[in-house]
Amino acid sequence: MDQTFFTSLGMTPITLFLLFCLLSRASPNSAENVFTGFCPGQPGIPGTPGRNGHPGLAGRDGRNGRDGMPGAPGERGETGKPGLPGPKGEQGDDGMPGQAGEKGVKGDSVISYNSAFSAKRSKTHIFPLTEEPVQFDVVLHNDQHHYNPATGKFTCEIPGLYYFVVHSTVFRTSLQFDIMKNNVTVSSFFQYYANWPKPVSLSGGALIHLDPKDQVWVQVAVGEYNGIYSSTKTDSTFTGFLLYSDWKNAHLLV
C-alpha cells in the first residue's frame, strides 16, 4: 500500500514510524513482520538531482614510471672557442743515449783553390791613356798576388772560370772602357757625358774562362772617352775572383 492509504486514515508519517516500531517488537521473527492483505504500491516520483559535491583533495603522487626510449641524436653544436693554454708540465727524464751510426765511406780529398783581388784608382784627376791598361794602383785585396797594381793586369795562376767587374765614376767627359783578355775585347761599356753638374757611374762585368798565364785588364778604347774619375768622395774599382777551378786532382803549382 502506498502512503495515500495511511494518510486517508489520518496517520502522519511520524505515527506510521511509531506503529512500525511497535509491530517490530511484538513479533521478533522476520516472518511474522510481513504484512499481508495490502495492495502493492506504485513507484514513487524520482527525486530531484542532488547538488554537485565539492572537489576532492589532490591525490598522492604516483610511482615513478619506467625510463622512456632514448631520443634521436641532436644536431651538432657550434665549435667552442679554444681553451687557454694549460700550465707547463714538468721536464721529463733524459732519454737513453742512442747507438752510434755506422762510419761513412771516406771521401775523395778536395783542395780549395783561391784567387781574388780588388783595387781602385788613386785620388787624382788624371785620366787614363788610350789603348793601355788602366792602372788601379791602390790595392784593396790581393792575397795571392795574382794582380799587379803597377801594370793593372791580372795574371791567371789557377785555371778555371773567373768573374771580373768594373765600377767607374764618370765626370767631365764621356767614357768607354773594355774588359780585355790577352789583347782581345771581351766586353765593352759606354757612358755619354751630357754636361752633368755631378759625377755619374758606369759599371760592367764579364765571366771569363782562363788558362794559366792568361791576362785580364781594363782598357780605354777611344781617347776622348777616357772619363774614369776618382776623388776623395768617389772611387773607380777593378775586381776579379775565381768561381771554380778546372783542376780535378789535388796538386799545386810550383
PDB file of C-alpha atoms in Angstrom:
ATOM      1  CA  MET A   1       0.000   0.000   0.000  1.00  0.00           C
ATOM      2  CA  ASP A   2       1.213   3.442  -0.753  1.00  0.00           C
ATOM      3  CA  GLN A   3       1.400   6.428   1.531  1.00  0.00           C
ATOM      4  CA  THR A   4      -2.025   7.821   0.432  1.00  0.00           C
ATOM      5  CA  PHE A   5      -3.814   4.962   2.100  1.00  0.00           C
ATOM      6  CA  PHE A   6      -2.391   5.712   5.521  1.00  0.00           C
ATOM      7  CA  THR A   7      -2.908   9.372   5.023  1.00  0.00           C
ATOM      8  CA  SER A   8      -6.587   8.743   4.384  1.00  0.00           C
ATOM      9  CA  LEU A   9      -6.743   7.074   7.768  1.00  0.00           C
ATOM     10  CA  GLY A  10      -5.461  10.219   9.421  1.00  0.00           C
ATOM     11  CA  MET A  11      -1.970   8.932  10.149  1.00  0.00           C
ATOM     12  CA  THR A  12       1.008  11.166   9.861  1.00  0.00           C
ATOM     13  CA  PRO A  13       4.459   9.918   8.830  1.00  0.00           C
ATOM     14  CA  ILE A  14       5.584  10.033  12.469  1.00  0.00           C
ATOM     15  CA  THR A  15       2.621   7.939  13.543  1.00  0.00           C
ATOM     16  CA  LEU A  16       3.421   5.421  10.892  1.00  0.00           C
ATOM     17  CA  PHE A  17       7.016   5.238  12.062  1.00  0.00           C
ATOM     18  CA  LEU A  18       5.979   4.568  15.670  1.00  0.00           C
ATOM     19  CA  LEU A  19       3.467   1.937  14.579  1.00  0.00           C
ATOM     20  CA  PHE A  20       6.173   0.191  12.576  1.00  0.00           C
ATOM     21  CA  CYS A  21       8.455   0.088  15.616  1.00  0.00           C
ATOM     22  CA  LEU A  22       5.738  -1.490  17.826  1.00  0.00           C
ATOM     23  CA  LEU A  23       4.966  -4.150  15.337  1.00  0.00           C
ATOM     24  CA  SER A  24       8.629  -4.997  15.035  1.00  0.00           C
ATOM     25  CA  ARG A  25       8.967  -5.532  18.778  1.00  0.00           C
ATOM     26  CA  ALA A  26       5.756  -7.592  19.043  1.00  0.00           C
ATOM     27  CA  SER A  27       6.984 -10.231  16.647  1.00  0.00           C
ATOM     28  CA  PRO A  28      10.772 -10.802  16.674  1.00  0.00           C
ATOM     29  CA  ASN A  29      10.760 -13.246  13.799  1.00  0.00           C
ATOM     30  CA  SER A  30      11.093 -11.643  10.499  1.00  0.00           C
ATOM     31  CA  ALA A  31       8.468 -13.924   9.046  1.00  0.00           C
ATOM     32  CA  GLU A  32       5.881 -12.534  11.423  1.00  0.00           C
ATOM     33  CA  ASN A  33       6.611  -8.952  10.451  1.00  0.00           C
ATOM     34  CA  VAL A  34       5.293  -9.446   6.972  1.00  0.00           C
ATOM     35  CA  PHE A  35       2.091  -7.522   6.338  1.00  0.00           C
ATOM     36  CA  THR A  36      -0.481  -9.323   4.288  1.00  0.00           C
ATOM     37  CA  GLY A  37      -3.597  -8.267   2.584  1.00  0.00           C
ATOM     38  CA  PHE A  38      -2.157  -4.945   1.319  1.00  0.00           C
ATOM     39  CA  CYS A  39      -2.099  -3.969  -2.392  1.00  0.00           C
ATOM     40  CA  PRO A  40       1.348  -3.370  -3.991  1.00  0.00           C
ATOM     41  CA  GLY A  41       2.225   0.307  -4.230  1.00  0.00           C
ATOM     42  CA  GLN A  42       3.120   2.345  -7.334  1.00  0.00           C
ATOM     43  CA  PRO A  43       6.750   3.564  -7.984  1.00  0.00           C
ATOM     44  CA  GLY A  44       7.341   6.932  -6.429  1.00  0.00           C
ATOM     45  CA  ILE A  45       8.232  10.076  -8.299  1.00  0.00           C
ATOM     46  CA  PRO A  46      12.013  10.371  -8.849  1.00  0.00           C
ATOM     47  CA  GLY A  47      13.622  12.818  -6.532  1.00  0.00           C
ATOM     48  CA  THR A  48      15.370  15.981  -7.750  1.00  0.00           C
ATOM     49  CA  PRO A  49      19.074  15.593  -8.580  1.00  0.00           C
ATOM     50  CA  GLY A  50      21.353  16.439  -5.737  1.00  0.00           C
ATOM     51  CA  ARG A  51      23.842  19.280  -5.840  1.00  0.00           C
ATOM     52  CA  ASN A  52      27.373  18.698  -7.126  1.00  0.00           C
ATOM     53  CA  GLY A  53      29.809  17.886  -4.384  1.00  0.00           C
ATOM     54  CA  HIS A  54      32.870  19.958  -3.613  1.00  0.00           C
ATOM     55  CA  PRO A  55      36.130  18.989  -5.427  1.00  0.00           C
ATOM     56  CA  GLY A  56      38.082  16.375  -3.514  1.00  0.00           C
ATOM     57  CA  LEU A  57      41.620  16.811  -2.254  1.00  0.00           C
ATOM     58  CA  ALA A  58      44.546  16.183  -4.642  1.00  0.00           C
ATOM     59  CA  GLY A  59      45.649  12.565  -4.709  1.00  0.00           C
ATOM     60  CA  ARG A  60      49.131  11.404  -3.796  1.00  0.00           C
ATOM     61  CA  ASP A  61      51.941  11.369  -6.333  1.00  0.00           C
ATOM     62  CA  GLY A  62      52.070   8.201  -8.363  1.00  0.00           C
ATOM     63  CA  ARG A  63      55.088   5.971  -8.569  1.00  0.00           C
ATOM     64  CA  ASN A  64      57.943   6.817 -10.966  1.00  0.00           C
ATOM     65  CA  GLY A  65      57.278   5.448 -14.387  1.00  0.00           C
ATOM     66  CA  ARG A  66      59.748   3.417 -16.403  1.00  0.00           C
ATOM     67  CA  ASP A  67      62.505   5.140 -18.403  1.00  0.00           C
ATOM     68  CA  GLY A  68      61.471   6.029 -21.901  1.00  0.00           C
ATOM     69  CA  MET A  69      63.319   5.076 -25.080  1.00  0.00           C
ATOM     70  CA  PRO A  70      66.410   7.192 -25.919  1.00  0.00           C
ATOM     71  CA  GLY A  71      65.665  10.081 -28.221  1.00  0.00           C
ATOM     72  CA  ALA A  72      67.305  10.664 -31.594  1.00  0.00           C
ATOM     73  CA  PRO A  73      70.768  12.388 -31.525  1.00  0.00           C
ATOM     74  CA  GLY A  74      70.527  16.155 -31.728  1.00  0.00           C
ATOM     75  CA  GLU A  75      72.298  18.342 -34.290  1.00  0.00           C
ATOM     76  CA  ARG A  76      75.967  19.061 -33.735  1.00  0.00           C
ATOM     77  CA  GLY A  77      76.547  22.322 -31.922  1.00  0.00           C
ATOM     78  CA  GLU A  78      78.971  25.055 -32.902  1.00  0.00           C
ATOM     79  CA  THR A  79      82.641  24.547 -32.124  1.00  0.00           C
ATOM     80  CA  GLY A  80      83.646  26.245 -28.927  1.00  0.00           C
ATOM     81  CA  LYS A  81      86.485  28.700 -28.609  1.00  0.00           C
ATOM     82  CA  PRO A  82      89.948  27.233 -27.913  1.00  0.00           C
ATOM     83  CA  GLY A  83      90.715  26.956 -24.270  1.00  0.00           C
ATOM     84  CA  LEU A  84      93.539  28.736 -22.544  1.00  0.00           C
ATOM     85  CA  PRO A  85      96.952  27.007 -22.621  1.00  0.00           C
ATOM     86  CA  GLY A  86      97.488  24.723 -19.717  1.00  0.00           C
ATOM     87  CA  PRO A  87     100.351  25.113 -17.289  1.00  0.00           C
ATOM     88  CA  LYS A  88     103.778  23.971 -18.396  1.00  0.00           C
ATOM     89  CA  GLY A  89     104.464  20.404 -17.432  1.00  0.00           C
ATOM     90  CA  GLU A  90     107.485  19.210 -15.591  1.00  0.00           C
ATOM     91  CA  GLN A  91     110.610  18.388 -17.547  1.00  0.00           C
ATOM     92  CA  GLY A  92     110.835  14.726 -18.382  1.00  0.00           C
ATOM     93  CA  ASP A  93     113.750  12.466 -17.638  1.00  0.00           C
ATOM     94  CA  ASP A  94     116.653  12.341 -20.062  1.00  0.00           C
ATOM     95  CA  GLY A  95     116.321   9.630 -22.674  1.00  0.00           C
ATOM     96  CA  MET A  96     118.727   6.803 -23.184  1.00  0.00           C
ATOM     97  CA  PRO A  97     121.693   7.607 -25.456  1.00  0.00           C
ATOM     98  CA  GLY A  98     121.211   6.345 -28.986  1.00  0.00           C
ATOM     99  CA  GLN A  99     123.554   3.967 -30.682  1.00  0.00           C
ATOM    100  CA  ALA A 100     126.320   5.407 -32.812  1.00  0.00           C
ATOM    101  CA  GLY A 101     125.707   5.205 -36.536  1.00  0.00           C
ATOM    102  CA  GLU A 102     127.934   3.408 -38.957  1.00  0.00           C
ATOM    103  CA  LYS A 103     131.035   5.233 -40.078  1.00  0.00           C
ATOM    104  CA  GLY A 104     130.667   6.695 -43.538  1.00  0.00           C
ATOM    105  CA  VAL A 105     132.813   5.950 -46.523  1.00  0.00           C
ATOM    106  CA  LYS A 106     135.904   8.099 -46.758  1.00  0.00           C
ATOM    107  CA  GLY A 107     135.523  10.693 -49.498  1.00  0.00           C
ATOM    108  CA  ASP A 108     137.996  11.982 -52.017  1.00  0.00           C
ATOM    109  CA  SER A 109     140.421  14.672 -50.973  1.00  0.00           C
ATOM    110  CA  VAL A 110     139.361  18.155 -52.056  1.00  0.00           C
ATOM    111  CA  ILE A 111     141.677  21.159 -52.134  1.00  0.00           C
ATOM    112  CA  SER A 112     140.175  24.625 -52.269  1.00  0.00           C
ATOM    113  CA  TYR A 113     141.805  26.920 -54.797  1.00  0.00           C
ATOM    114  CA  ASN A 114     141.507  30.654 -54.226  1.00  0.00           C
ATOM    115  CA  SER A 115     142.262  33.624 -56.397  1.00  0.00           C
ATOM    116  CA  ALA A 116     140.750  37.063 -55.825  1.00  0.00           C
ATOM    117  CA  PHE A 117     141.719  40.728 -55.934  1.00  0.00           C
ATOM    118  CA  SER A 118     140.256  44.228 -55.787  1.00  0.00           C
ATOM    119  CA  ALA A 119     141.955  47.591 -56.451  1.00  0.00           C
ATOM    120  CA  LYS A 120     140.980  51.213 -57.092  1.00  0.00           C
ATOM    121  CA  ARG A 121     142.373  54.319 -58.769  1.00  0.00           C
ATOM    122  CA  SER A 122     144.365  56.878 -56.775  1.00  0.00           C
ATOM    123  CA  LYS A 123     142.640  60.115 -55.796  1.00  0.00           C
ATOM    124  CA  THR A 124     143.703  62.008 -58.899  1.00  0.00           C
ATOM    125  CA  HIS A 125     142.108  63.952 -61.706  1.00  0.00           C
ATOM    126  CA  ILE A 126     144.461  62.425 -64.301  1.00  0.00           C
ATOM    127  CA  PHE A 127     142.500  60.396 -66.862  1.00  0.00           C
ATOM    128  CA  PRO A 128     143.999  57.117 -68.192  1.00  0.00           C
ATOM    129  CA  LEU A 129     145.778  56.834 -71.510  1.00  0.00           C
ATOM    130  CA  THR A 130     144.127  55.292 -74.564  1.00  0.00           C
ATOM    131  CA  GLU A 131     144.812  51.637 -75.571  1.00  0.00           C
ATOM    132  CA  GLU A 132     146.837  50.940 -72.410  1.00  0.00           C
ATOM    133  CA  PRO A 133     145.843  49.001 -69.261  1.00  0.00           C
ATOM    134  CA  VAL A 134     144.186  51.283 -66.721  1.00  0.00           C
ATOM    135  CA  GLN A 135     146.224  51.292 -63.514  1.00  0.00           C
ATOM    136  CA  PHE A 136     144.125  50.599 -60.414  1.00  0.00           C
ATOM    137  CA  ASP A 137     147.102  51.245 -58.198  1.00  0.00           C
ATOM    138  CA  VAL A 138     145.545  51.174 -54.688  1.00  0.00           C
ATOM    139  CA  VAL A 139     145.199  47.512 -53.655  1.00  0.00           C
ATOM    140  CA  LEU A 140     142.181  46.572 -51.528  1.00  0.00           C
ATOM    141  CA  HIS A 141     142.636  42.804 -51.621  1.00  0.00           C
ATOM    142  CA  ASN A 142     145.351  40.724 -53.317  1.00  0.00           C
ATOM    143  CA  ASP A 143     146.297  37.824 -51.016  1.00  0.00           C
ATOM    144  CA  GLN A 144     147.502  35.538 -53.822  1.00  0.00           C
ATOM    145  CA  HIS A 145     149.334  38.426 -55.591  1.00  0.00           C
ATOM    146  CA  HIS A 146     147.841  37.464 -58.937  1.00  0.00           C
ATOM    147  CA  TYR A 147     147.104  41.117 -59.694  1.00  0.00           C
ATOM    148  CA  ASN A 148     149.904  43.606 -60.454  1.00  0.00           C
ATOM    149  CA  PRO A 149     148.965  47.181 -59.405  1.00  0.00           C
ATOM    150  CA  ALA A 150     151.957  48.593 -61.310  1.00  0.00           C
ATOM    151  CA  THR A 151     150.703  47.277 -64.661  1.00  0.00           C
ATOM    152  CA  GLY A 152     146.954  46.997 -63.927  1.00  0.00           C
ATOM    153  CA  LYS A 153     146.936  43.373 -65.200  1.00  0.00           C
ATOM    154  CA  PHE A 154     145.649  40.164 -63.591  1.00  0.00           C
ATOM    155  CA  THR A 155     147.632  37.022 -64.461  1.00  0.00           C
ATOM    156  CA  CYS A 156     145.930  33.625 -64.129  1.00  0.00           C
ATOM    157  CA  GLU A 157     147.726  31.023 -61.974  1.00  0.00           C
ATOM    158  CA  ILE A 158     144.757  28.675 -61.381  1.00  0.00           C
ATOM    159  CA  PRO A 159     142.757  27.642 -64.464  1.00  0.00           C
ATOM    160  CA  GLY A 160     139.012  27.982 -64.193  1.00  0.00           C
ATOM    161  CA  LEU A 161     136.060  30.327 -64.514  1.00  0.00           C
ATOM    162  CA  TYR A 162     136.507  33.898 -63.220  1.00  0.00           C
ATOM    163  CA  TYR A 163     134.244  36.881 -62.789  1.00  0.00           C
ATOM    164  CA  PHE A 164     135.568  40.412 -63.372  1.00  0.00           C
ATOM    165  CA  VAL A 165     133.683  43.648 -62.709  1.00  0.00           C
ATOM    166  CA  VAL A 166     134.490  47.360 -63.109  1.00  0.00           C
ATOM    167  CA  HIS A 167     132.733  50.159 -61.200  1.00  0.00           C
ATOM    168  CA  SER A 168     133.771  53.538 -62.600  1.00  0.00           C
ATOM    169  CA  THR A 169     132.907  57.137 -61.735  1.00  0.00           C
ATOM    170  CA  VAL A 170     132.359  59.269 -64.861  1.00  0.00           C
ATOM    171  CA  PHE A 171     132.968  63.032 -64.715  1.00  0.00           C
ATOM    172  CA  ARG A 172     133.666  65.901 -67.113  1.00  0.00           C
ATOM    173  CA  THR A 173     133.867  63.664 -70.203  1.00  0.00           C
ATOM    174  CA  SER A 174     132.317  60.523 -71.753  1.00  0.00           C
ATOM    175  CA  LEU A 175     133.691  57.091 -71.026  1.00  0.00           C
ATOM    176  CA  GLN A 176     134.076  53.847 -72.926  1.00  0.00           C
ATOM    177  CA  PHE A 177     136.082  51.045 -71.370  1.00  0.00           C
ATOM    178  CA  ASP A 178     136.705  47.424 -72.375  1.00  0.00           C
ATOM    179  CA  ILE A 179     137.470  44.331 -70.328  1.00  0.00           C
ATOM    180  CA  MET A 180     140.374  42.719 -72.171  1.00  0.00           C
ATOM    181  CA  LYS A 181     141.753  39.174 -72.244  1.00  0.00           C
ATOM    182  CA  ASN A 182     145.129  38.768 -73.934  1.00  0.00           C
ATOM    183  CA  ASN A 183     144.614  41.881 -76.138  1.00  0.00           C
ATOM    184  CA  VAL A 184     141.094  40.775 -77.155  1.00  0.00           C
ATOM    185  CA  THR A 185     137.991  42.715 -76.080  1.00  0.00           C
ATOM    186  CA  VAL A 186     135.656  40.511 -74.015  1.00  0.00           C
ATOM    187  CA  SER A 187     133.021  43.155 -73.222  1.00  0.00           C
ATOM    188  CA  SER A 188     132.665  46.903 -73.781  1.00  0.00           C
ATOM    189  CA  PHE A 189     130.706  49.591 -71.875  1.00  0.00           C
ATOM    190  CA  PHE A 190     129.852  53.233 -72.713  1.00  0.00           C
ATOM    191  CA  GLN A 191     128.560  56.296 -70.858  1.00  0.00           C
ATOM    192  CA  TYR A 192     127.857  59.582 -72.689  1.00  0.00           C
ATOM    193  CA  TYR A 193     128.629  62.805 -70.876  1.00  0.00           C
ATOM    194  CA  ALA A 194     125.930  65.471 -71.208  1.00  0.00           C
ATOM    195  CA  ASN A 195     127.389  68.269 -69.066  1.00  0.00           C
ATOM    196  CA  TRP A 196     126.025  66.861 -65.812  1.00  0.00           C
ATOM    197  CA  PRO A 197     126.878  69.022 -62.803  1.00  0.00           C
ATOM    198  CA  LYS A 198     127.808  65.953 -60.711  1.00  0.00           C
ATOM    199  CA  PRO A 199     129.613  62.653 -61.405  1.00  0.00           C
ATOM    200  CA  VAL A 200     127.685  59.564 -62.562  1.00  0.00           C
ATOM    201  CA  SER A 201     128.573  55.856 -62.552  1.00  0.00           C
ATOM    202  CA  LEU A 202     129.272  53.242 -65.214  1.00  0.00           C
ATOM    203  CA  SER A 203     129.628  49.566 -64.301  1.00  0.00           C
ATOM    204  CA  GLY A 204     130.214  46.367 -66.244  1.00  0.00           C
ATOM    205  CA  GLY A 205     131.300  42.787 -65.688  1.00  0.00           C
ATOM    206  CA  ALA A 206     132.050  39.536 -67.505  1.00  0.00           C
ATOM    207  CA  LEU A 207     132.531  35.802 -66.869  1.00  0.00           C
ATOM    208  CA  ILE A 208     135.816  34.693 -68.418  1.00  0.00           C
ATOM    209  CA  HIS A 209     137.416  31.258 -68.577  1.00  0.00           C
ATOM    210  CA  LEU A 210     141.174  31.458 -68.075  1.00  0.00           C
ATOM    211  CA  ASP A 211     144.083  29.123 -68.505  1.00  0.00           C
ATOM    212  CA  PRO A 212     147.403  29.585 -66.671  1.00  0.00           C
ATOM    213  CA  LYS A 213     149.288  32.748 -67.763  1.00  0.00           C
ATOM    214  CA  ASP A 214     146.210  34.333 -69.379  1.00  0.00           C
ATOM    215  CA  GLN A 215     145.933  38.033 -68.519  1.00  0.00           C
ATOM    216  CA  VAL A 216     142.923  40.322 -67.956  1.00  0.00           C
ATOM    217  CA  TRP A 217     142.845  44.117 -67.663  1.00  0.00           C
ATOM    218  CA  VAL A 218     140.728  47.242 -68.274  1.00  0.00           C
ATOM    219  CA  GLN A 219     141.435  49.495 -71.256  1.00  0.00           C
ATOM    220  CA  VAL A 220     140.087  52.811 -72.612  1.00  0.00           C
ATOM    221  CA  ALA A 221     139.305  52.394 -76.308  1.00  0.00           C
ATOM    222  CA  VAL A 222     138.812  55.981 -77.530  1.00  0.00           C
ATOM    223  CA  GLY A 223     140.930  58.979 -76.489  1.00  0.00           C
ATOM    224  CA  GLU A 224     138.125  61.458 -75.836  1.00  0.00           C
ATOM    225  CA  TYR A 225     136.082  58.789 -73.976  1.00  0.00           C
ATOM    226  CA  ASN A 226     138.500  58.277 -71.090  1.00  0.00           C
ATOM    227  CA  GLY A 227     136.498  59.762 -68.179  1.00  0.00           C
ATOM    228  CA  ILE A 228     137.445  57.245 -65.454  1.00  0.00           C
ATOM    229  CA  TYR A 229     137.466  59.531 -62.425  1.00  0.00           C
ATOM    230  CA  SER A 230     138.296  59.335 -58.723  1.00  0.00           C
ATOM    231  CA  SER A 231     138.409  61.778 -55.852  1.00  0.00           C
ATOM    232  CA  THR A 232     138.180  61.928 -52.081  1.00  0.00           C
ATOM    233  CA  LYS A 233     134.420  61.317 -52.326  1.00  0.00           C
ATOM    234  CA  THR A 234     134.147  58.785 -55.163  1.00  0.00           C
ATOM    235  CA  ASP A 235     136.107  55.771 -56.468  1.00  0.00           C
ATOM    236  CA  SER A 236     136.664  53.667 -59.570  1.00  0.00           C
ATOM    237  CA  THR A 237     137.450  49.979 -58.879  1.00  0.00           C
ATOM    238  CA  PHE A 238     138.508  46.783 -60.681  1.00  0.00           C
ATOM    239  CA  THR A 239     137.675  43.412 -59.051  1.00  0.00           C
ATOM    240  CA  GLY A 240     138.050  39.760 -60.048  1.00  0.00           C
ATOM    241  CA  PHE A 241     137.743  36.351 -58.377  1.00  0.00           C
ATOM    242  CA  LEU A 242     137.738  32.628 -59.168  1.00  0.00           C
ATOM    243  CA  LEU A 243     134.320  30.934 -59.204  1.00  0.00           C
ATOM    244  CA  TYR A 244     135.568  27.359 -59.631  1.00  0.00           C
ATOM    245  CA  SER A 245     138.745  25.677 -60.760  1.00  0.00           C
ATOM    246  CA  ASP A 246     139.308  23.245 -63.635  1.00  0.00           C
ATOM    247  CA  TRP A 247     141.750  21.190 -61.586  1.00  0.00           C
ATOM    248  CA  LYS A 248     140.267  17.845 -60.586  1.00  0.00           C
ATOM    249  CA  ASN A 249     143.299  16.337 -58.865  1.00  0.00           C
ATOM    250  CA  ALA A 250     144.992  17.530 -55.721  1.00  0.00           C
ATOM    251  CA  HIS A 251     148.173  19.221 -56.863  1.00  0.00           C
ATOM    252  CA  LEU A 252     149.708  22.660 -56.589  1.00  0.00           C
ATOM    253  CA  LEU A 253     151.807  24.774 -58.914  1.00  0.00           C
ATOM    254  CA  VAL A 254     155.476  25.113 -58.053  1.00  0.00           C
TER     255      VAL A 254
END
